[in-house]
Structures are given as C-alpha cells and as structure tokens.
mmCIF file of C-alpha atoms in Angstrom:
data_model
loop_
_atom_site.group_PDB
_atom_site.id
_atom_site.type_symbol
_atom_site.label_atom_id
_atom_site.label_comp_id
_atom_site.label_asym_id
_atom_site.label_seq_id
_atom_site.Cartn_x
_atom_site.Cartn_y
_atom_site.Cartn_z
ATOM 1 C CA MET A 1 190.188 -28.492 -79.387
ATOM 2 C CA ASP A 2 191.821 -31.297 -77.495
ATOM 3 C CA GLU A 3 195.484 -32.712 -78.744
ATOM 4 C CA SER A 4 196.221 -36.473 -79.624
ATOM 5 C CA THR A 5 199.546 -36.557 -77.894
ATOM 6 C CA GLY A 6 200.154 -40.035 -76.332
ATOM 7 C CA SER A 7 197.962 -38.340 -73.263
ATOM 8 C CA THR A 8 193.854 -39.972 -72.416
ATOM 9 C CA LEU A 9 193.844 -36.642 -70.366
ATOM 10 C CA PRO A 10 191.644 -33.797 -72.434
ATOM 11 C CA THR A 11 194.303 -30.576 -73.217
ATOM 12 C CA ARG A 12 192.479 -28.789 -70.480
ATOM 13 C CA ASP A 13 193.276 -31.047 -67.798
ATOM 14 C CA ARG A 14 196.479 -31.882 -68.944
ATOM 15 C CA ILE A 15 197.472 -28.449 -68.507
ATOM 16 C CA LEU A 16 195.548 -27.739 -64.994
ATOM 17 C CA ARG A 17 197.597 -31.000 -63.841
ATOM 18 C CA ALA A 18 200.706 -29.469 -65.003
ATOM 19 C CA THR A 19 199.616 -26.675 -63.302
ATOM 20 C CA VAL A 20 199.086 -27.796 -60.106
ATOM 21 C CA GLU A 21 202.781 -29.949 -59.863
ATOM 22 C CA LEU A 22 204.644 -27.349 -61.051
ATOM 23 C CA LEU A 23 202.984 -24.444 -58.689
ATOM 24 C CA ARG A 24 203.540 -26.851 -56.514
ATOM 25 C CA ARG A 25 207.300 -27.081 -56.512
ATOM 26 C CA GLN A 26 208.662 -23.699 -57.955
ATOM 27 C CA GLY A 27 205.507 -21.653 -56.415
ATOM 28 C CA TYR A 28 203.970 -18.828 -58.950
ATOM 29 C CA ASP A 29 206.584 -17.035 -59.629
ATOM 30 C CA GLY A 30 208.930 -19.021 -60.031
ATOM 31 C CA THR A 31 206.430 -20.913 -62.808
ATOM 32 C CA GLY A 32 205.935 -19.628 -66.594
ATOM 33 C CA VAL A 33 203.190 -19.842 -69.484
ATOM 34 C CA LYS A 34 205.035 -21.722 -71.641
ATOM 35 C CA GLN A 35 207.304 -23.966 -69.371
ATOM 36 C CA ILE A 36 203.475 -25.371 -68.127
ATOM 37 C CA ALA A 37 202.067 -25.462 -71.961
ATOM 38 C CA ARG A 38 205.524 -27.725 -72.501
ATOM 39 C CA GLU A 39 204.620 -29.938 -69.212
ATOM 40 C CA ALA A 40 201.448 -30.207 -70.879
ATOM 41 C CA ASP A 41 202.410 -31.885 -74.208
ATOM 42 C CA ALA A 42 200.098 -28.573 -75.348
ATOM 43 C CA THR A 43 200.760 -25.501 -77.108
ATOM 44 C CA LEU A 44 200.570 -22.099 -75.870
ATOM 45 C CA GLY A 45 197.553 -21.569 -78.250
ATOM 46 C CA SER A 46 195.839 -24.159 -76.520
ATOM 47 C CA LEU A 47 196.495 -22.543 -72.949
ATOM 48 C CA TYR A 48 195.174 -19.503 -74.257
ATOM 49 C CA HIS A 49 191.980 -21.095 -75.281
ATOM 50 C CA PHE A 50 190.703 -22.788 -72.257
ATOM 51 C CA PHE A 51 192.235 -20.361 -69.862
ATOM 52 C CA PRO A 52 192.001 -16.753 -71.409
ATOM 53 C CA ASP A 53 193.480 -14.761 -69.168
ATOM 54 C CA GLY A 54 196.562 -17.492 -68.713
ATOM 55 C CA LYS A 55 198.517 -17.976 -65.699
ATOM 56 C CA GLY A 56 196.954 -16.040 -63.315
ATOM 57 C CA GLN A 57 193.485 -17.809 -64.315
ATOM 58 C CA LEU A 58 195.433 -20.682 -63.895
ATOM 59 C CA ALA A 59 197.100 -20.177 -60.866
ATOM 60 C CA ALA A 60 193.442 -19.804 -59.364
ATOM 61 C CA GLU A 61 191.973 -22.962 -60.948
ATOM 62 C CA ALA A 62 194.545 -25.405 -59.871
ATOM 63 C CA LEU A 63 194.715 -23.921 -56.134
ATOM 64 C CA ARG A 64 191.232 -24.765 -55.980
ATOM 65 C CA VAL A 65 192.333 -27.873 -57.304
ATOM 66 C CA ASP A 66 194.862 -28.691 -54.627
ATOM 67 C CA ALA A 67 192.846 -27.707 -52.075
ATOM 68 C CA ASP A 68 189.879 -29.529 -52.915
ATOM 69 C CA HIS A 69 192.707 -32.398 -52.876
ATOM 70 C CA TYR A 70 193.768 -31.330 -49.279
ATOM 71 C CA ALA A 71 189.995 -31.279 -48.058
ATOM 72 C CA SER A 72 189.579 -35.113 -49.731
ATOM 73 C CA LEU A 73 192.665 -36.019 -48.065
ATOM 74 C CA LEU A 74 191.651 -34.566 -44.334
ATOM 75 C CA ARG A 75 188.541 -36.011 -44.656
ATOM 76 C CA GLN A 76 189.736 -39.362 -45.924
ATOM 77 C CA GLY A 77 191.829 -39.537 -42.832
ATOM 78 C CA MET A 78 189.378 -37.757 -40.494
ATOM 79 C CA GLU A 79 186.684 -40.041 -41.476
ATOM 80 C CA SER A 80 188.715 -43.192 -40.302
ATOM 81 C CA SER A 81 187.000 -42.887 -37.128
ATOM 82 C CA ASP A 82 184.702 -41.878 -34.984
ATOM 83 C CA ASP A 83 188.129 -40.568 -32.788
ATOM 84 C CA PRO A 84 189.031 -37.654 -34.100
ATOM 85 C CA ALA A 85 192.441 -38.331 -32.377
ATOM 86 C CA GLU A 86 192.856 -41.071 -34.370
ATOM 87 C CA GLY A 87 191.489 -39.867 -37.413
ATOM 88 C CA ILE A 88 193.788 -36.496 -37.213
ATOM 89 C CA VAL A 89 196.501 -39.390 -36.892
ATOM 90 C CA ALA A 90 195.737 -40.975 -39.789
ATOM 91 C CA PHE A 91 195.354 -37.696 -42.186
ATOM 92 C CA ALA A 92 198.827 -36.972 -40.188
ATOM 93 C CA HIS A 93 200.027 -40.646 -41.932
ATOM 94 C CA LEU A 94 198.072 -40.379 -45.168
ATOM 95 C CA HIS A 95 199.798 -36.300 -46.125
ATOM 96 C CA ILE A 96 203.583 -38.697 -45.117
ATOM 97 C CA GLU A 97 202.376 -40.832 -48.372
ATOM 98 C CA GLU A 98 202.043 -38.304 -50.139
ATOM 99 C CA LEU A 99 205.145 -36.471 -49.581
ATOM 100 C CA ARG A 100 207.399 -38.490 -49.787
ATOM 101 C CA ALA A 101 206.016 -40.466 -53.406
ATOM 102 C CA SER A 102 206.651 -36.937 -54.973
ATOM 103 C CA GLU A 103 210.381 -37.263 -53.053
ATOM 104 C CA TRP A 104 209.113 -34.519 -50.543
ATOM 105 C CA ARG A 105 209.059 -31.790 -53.031
ATOM 106 C CA ASP A 106 205.350 -31.182 -53.295
ATOM 107 C CA ALA A 107 203.675 -28.960 -50.611
ATOM 108 C CA CYS A 108 200.742 -28.000 -50.291
ATOM 109 C CA LEU A 109 200.142 -25.686 -53.414
ATOM 110 C CA ALA A 110 197.483 -24.190 -51.342
ATOM 111 C CA SER A 111 200.117 -22.118 -49.054
ATOM 112 C CA ALA A 112 202.255 -21.995 -51.125
ATOM 113 C CA ALA A 113 200.449 -19.844 -54.640
ATOM 114 C CA ALA A 114 198.175 -17.673 -51.633
ATOM 115 C CA LEU A 115 202.344 -16.429 -49.448
ATOM 116 C CA GLU A 116 203.438 -15.259 -52.984
ATOM 117 C CA ARG A 117 200.056 -14.070 -54.854
ATOM 118 C CA ILE A 118 198.599 -12.403 -51.100
ATOM 119 C CA GLY A 119 198.335 -8.354 -51.932
ATOM 120 C CA HIS A 120 198.401 -9.413 -55.806
ATOM 121 C CA SER A 121 195.587 -10.992 -56.288
ATOM 122 C CA ALA A 122 192.269 -10.649 -55.073
ATOM 123 C CA PRO A 123 190.883 -13.967 -56.524
ATOM 124 C CA VAL A 124 193.902 -16.124 -55.461
ATOM 125 C CA GLN A 125 193.514 -14.732 -51.653
ATOM 126 C CA HIS A 126 189.891 -15.220 -51.910
ATOM 127 C CA ASP A 127 190.313 -18.628 -52.845
ATOM 128 C CA TYR A 128 192.647 -19.209 -50.307
ATOM 129 C CA GLU A 129 190.913 -18.312 -47.595
ATOM 130 C CA THR A 130 187.863 -20.391 -48.967
ATOM 131 C CA ALA A 131 189.692 -23.203 -48.587
ATOM 132 C CA LEU A 132 191.255 -22.549 -44.802
ATOM 133 C CA SER A 133 187.623 -22.157 -44.279
ATOM 134 C CA ILE A 134 186.883 -25.420 -45.425
ATOM 135 C CA TRP A 135 189.511 -26.849 -43.779
ATOM 136 C CA ARG A 136 189.142 -25.711 -40.512
ATOM 137 C CA ASP A 137 185.341 -27.072 -40.484
ATOM 138 C CA ILE A 138 185.554 -30.984 -41.787
ATOM 139 C CA ILE A 139 188.661 -31.601 -38.284
ATOM 140 C CA ALA A 140 185.841 -28.952 -36.203
ATOM 141 C CA ALA A 141 182.670 -30.801 -37.260
ATOM 142 C CA ARG A 142 184.053 -34.466 -36.407
ATOM 143 C CA LEU A 143 184.890 -32.273 -32.949
ATOM 144 C CA ARG A 144 181.711 -31.267 -32.733
ATOM 145 C CA ALA A 145 180.212 -34.944 -33.895
ATOM 146 C CA VAL A 146 182.179 -36.638 -29.722
ATOM 147 C CA GLY A 147 179.878 -33.286 -27.681
ATOM 148 C CA VAL A 148 182.964 -30.854 -27.996
ATOM 149 C CA ASP A 149 181.198 -27.575 -27.917
ATOM 150 C CA GLU A 150 181.549 -24.824 -31.669
ATOM 151 C CA ALA A 151 183.652 -22.544 -30.486
ATOM 152 C CA THR A 152 186.076 -24.878 -28.625
ATOM 153 C CA ALA A 153 186.116 -26.853 -32.139
ATOM 154 C CA ASP A 154 186.946 -23.958 -34.412
ATOM 155 C CA ASP A 155 189.580 -23.084 -32.061
ATOM 156 C CA ALA A 156 190.954 -26.543 -31.646
ATOM 157 C CA ALA A 157 190.654 -27.109 -35.343
ATOM 158 C CA CYS A 158 192.148 -23.362 -36.382
ATOM 159 C CA PHE A 159 195.371 -24.441 -34.009
ATOM 160 C CA ALA A 160 195.595 -27.790 -36.347
ATOM 161 C CA LEU A 161 195.829 -26.164 -39.353
ATOM 162 C CA SER A 162 198.983 -24.292 -38.168
ATOM 163 C CA ALA A 163 200.333 -27.115 -36.999
ATOM 164 C CA LEU A 164 200.461 -29.509 -39.997
ATOM 165 C CA GLU A 165 200.806 -27.101 -42.637
ATOM 166 C CA GLY A 166 203.795 -26.099 -39.874
ATOM 167 C CA ALA A 167 205.247 -29.709 -40.076
ATOM 168 C CA GLU A 168 205.019 -30.131 -44.127
ATOM 169 C CA ILE A 169 207.146 -27.665 -44.620
ATOM 170 C CA GLN A 170 209.926 -29.199 -42.415
ATOM 171 C CA CYS A 171 209.235 -33.097 -43.126
ATOM 172 C CA ARG A 172 210.269 -30.964 -46.756
ATOM 173 C CA ALA A 173 212.807 -29.518 -45.869
ATOM 174 C CA THR A 174 214.615 -31.921 -43.079
ATOM 175 C CA ARG A 175 212.935 -35.315 -45.934
ATOM 176 C CA SER A 176 211.041 -36.383 -43.351
ATOM 177 C CA GLU A 177 208.375 -38.016 -41.731
ATOM 178 C CA LYS A 178 209.243 -36.602 -38.137
ATOM 179 C CA PRO A 179 207.381 -33.425 -37.493
ATOM 180 C CA LEU A 180 204.599 -35.074 -39.539
ATOM 181 C CA VAL A 181 204.771 -37.587 -37.642
ATOM 182 C CA THR A 182 204.907 -35.800 -34.047
ATOM 183 C CA ALA A 183 202.104 -33.046 -35.455
ATOM 184 C CA GLY A 184 200.182 -35.907 -35.204
ATOM 185 C CA THR A 185 200.732 -37.500 -32.144
ATOM 186 C CA HIS A 186 200.148 -34.071 -30.318
ATOM 187 C CA LEU A 187 197.386 -32.835 -32.077
ATOM 188 C CA ALA A 188 195.533 -35.865 -31.181
ATOM 189 C CA ASP A 189 196.572 -35.769 -27.251
ATOM 190 C CA LEU A 190 194.786 -32.666 -27.514
ATOM 191 C CA PHE A 191 192.013 -33.336 -29.328
ATOM 192 C CA ARG A 192 191.086 -36.630 -26.832
ATOM 193 C CA GLY A 193 191.306 -33.908 -23.692
ATOM 194 C CA LEU A 194 188.571 -31.996 -25.724
ATOM 195 C CA HIS A 195 186.437 -35.161 -24.997
ATOM 196 C CA PRO A 196 185.514 -37.724 -22.356
ATOM 197 C CA THR A 197 186.274 -41.038 -23.203
ATOM 198 C CA PRO A 198 183.646 -42.989 -24.667
#
C-alpha cells in the first residue's frame, strides 16, 4: 500500500519519520494526525491502515525509534575510546552536532513525549522507562569495563543522564553548545575520579 509521492521511503516509514520530527519539535499535544499525514505526504487512510490505534500508537512507536537513535549515538560516543571520560565528552559533541543541524529545535523525543504522557499513557511510560534503562546501561557498562563497581557505575550513569538531559534543554533554550560542553567536561572529571588512571 505504498504511495508514489517522489519519496524513496515507503509510506509507513514516511509517516513514522514525520511523527518523530513533529513530536520532537511540537510535543504530543501540539501534534495532530492530519498534520502528520500531511508532512508525510500520505493520506489519513494510509496512516490508519498502518497505525489503526492512531496518534497514541504512532507516538509510542516514534518514541521507540527515537530512543534507539539516542542509544546508538550514546554507544558511538562511549565506545569511541577505552576511557569512559573521553567517551562521554565524545557523546556530548555528537549530540551538539545533531542539535546544531536542527537549528537547536529537535529535543530528545523520548524525554519530551514521555513527560507529556506520563499518567496518561501506560505504553509510553513503559517505553520511556525501558529507554532510560538501556541508556543508563550503555554508560554504566563502559564504567564497569574499567573496574568501577556495579553500584557506583549505575549511580554515575543515572547522574550522567540527568546532567545530559538538562544540558540539552539549556542548549535548545539558549541556542548554544555551552551547556552540553560543560556537562561533558564535568562528567569526564567525575568518571576519571571513579577509576585508576591506566
């Protein structure tokens, strides 16, 4: 049921991509299914064919897609060095590049959407909790790999995510890279203090 509209992406993928982009910039409450269909160059019939439960189903799936992307970016940064301190700085700069490319408009969808839907959508809340767990473990795993004990690594990863998410909000508000650069620098100092220098 693909529609030929000049895009190389199948209709379902276009709808999902449009949902991710709109939710990042407008949030759940500010985005409607008609706008999603229009941005995806698809009909409402196509949208409901692929996502029969409508906006809620779309948001949950878009959140998973975006959470996977964030996890991939986090892995890329953290695995770029054997030193977790260098890895967290690398991730901060990768995140800055993406924010700058979107002209500071694209939030981490998982966080933005989840905060709007917590208490209203159990699937979205569950998916967000799952995403947080995966992100924390990516960071904690790199710390454990250099000898940091499990409890300390988990706590440091939780703190790191809190700092990075807050820094992203400030970057978007100020249209500046400074909050993420600062967060990355201080998290690196924290990480270096958790394990012996090789």
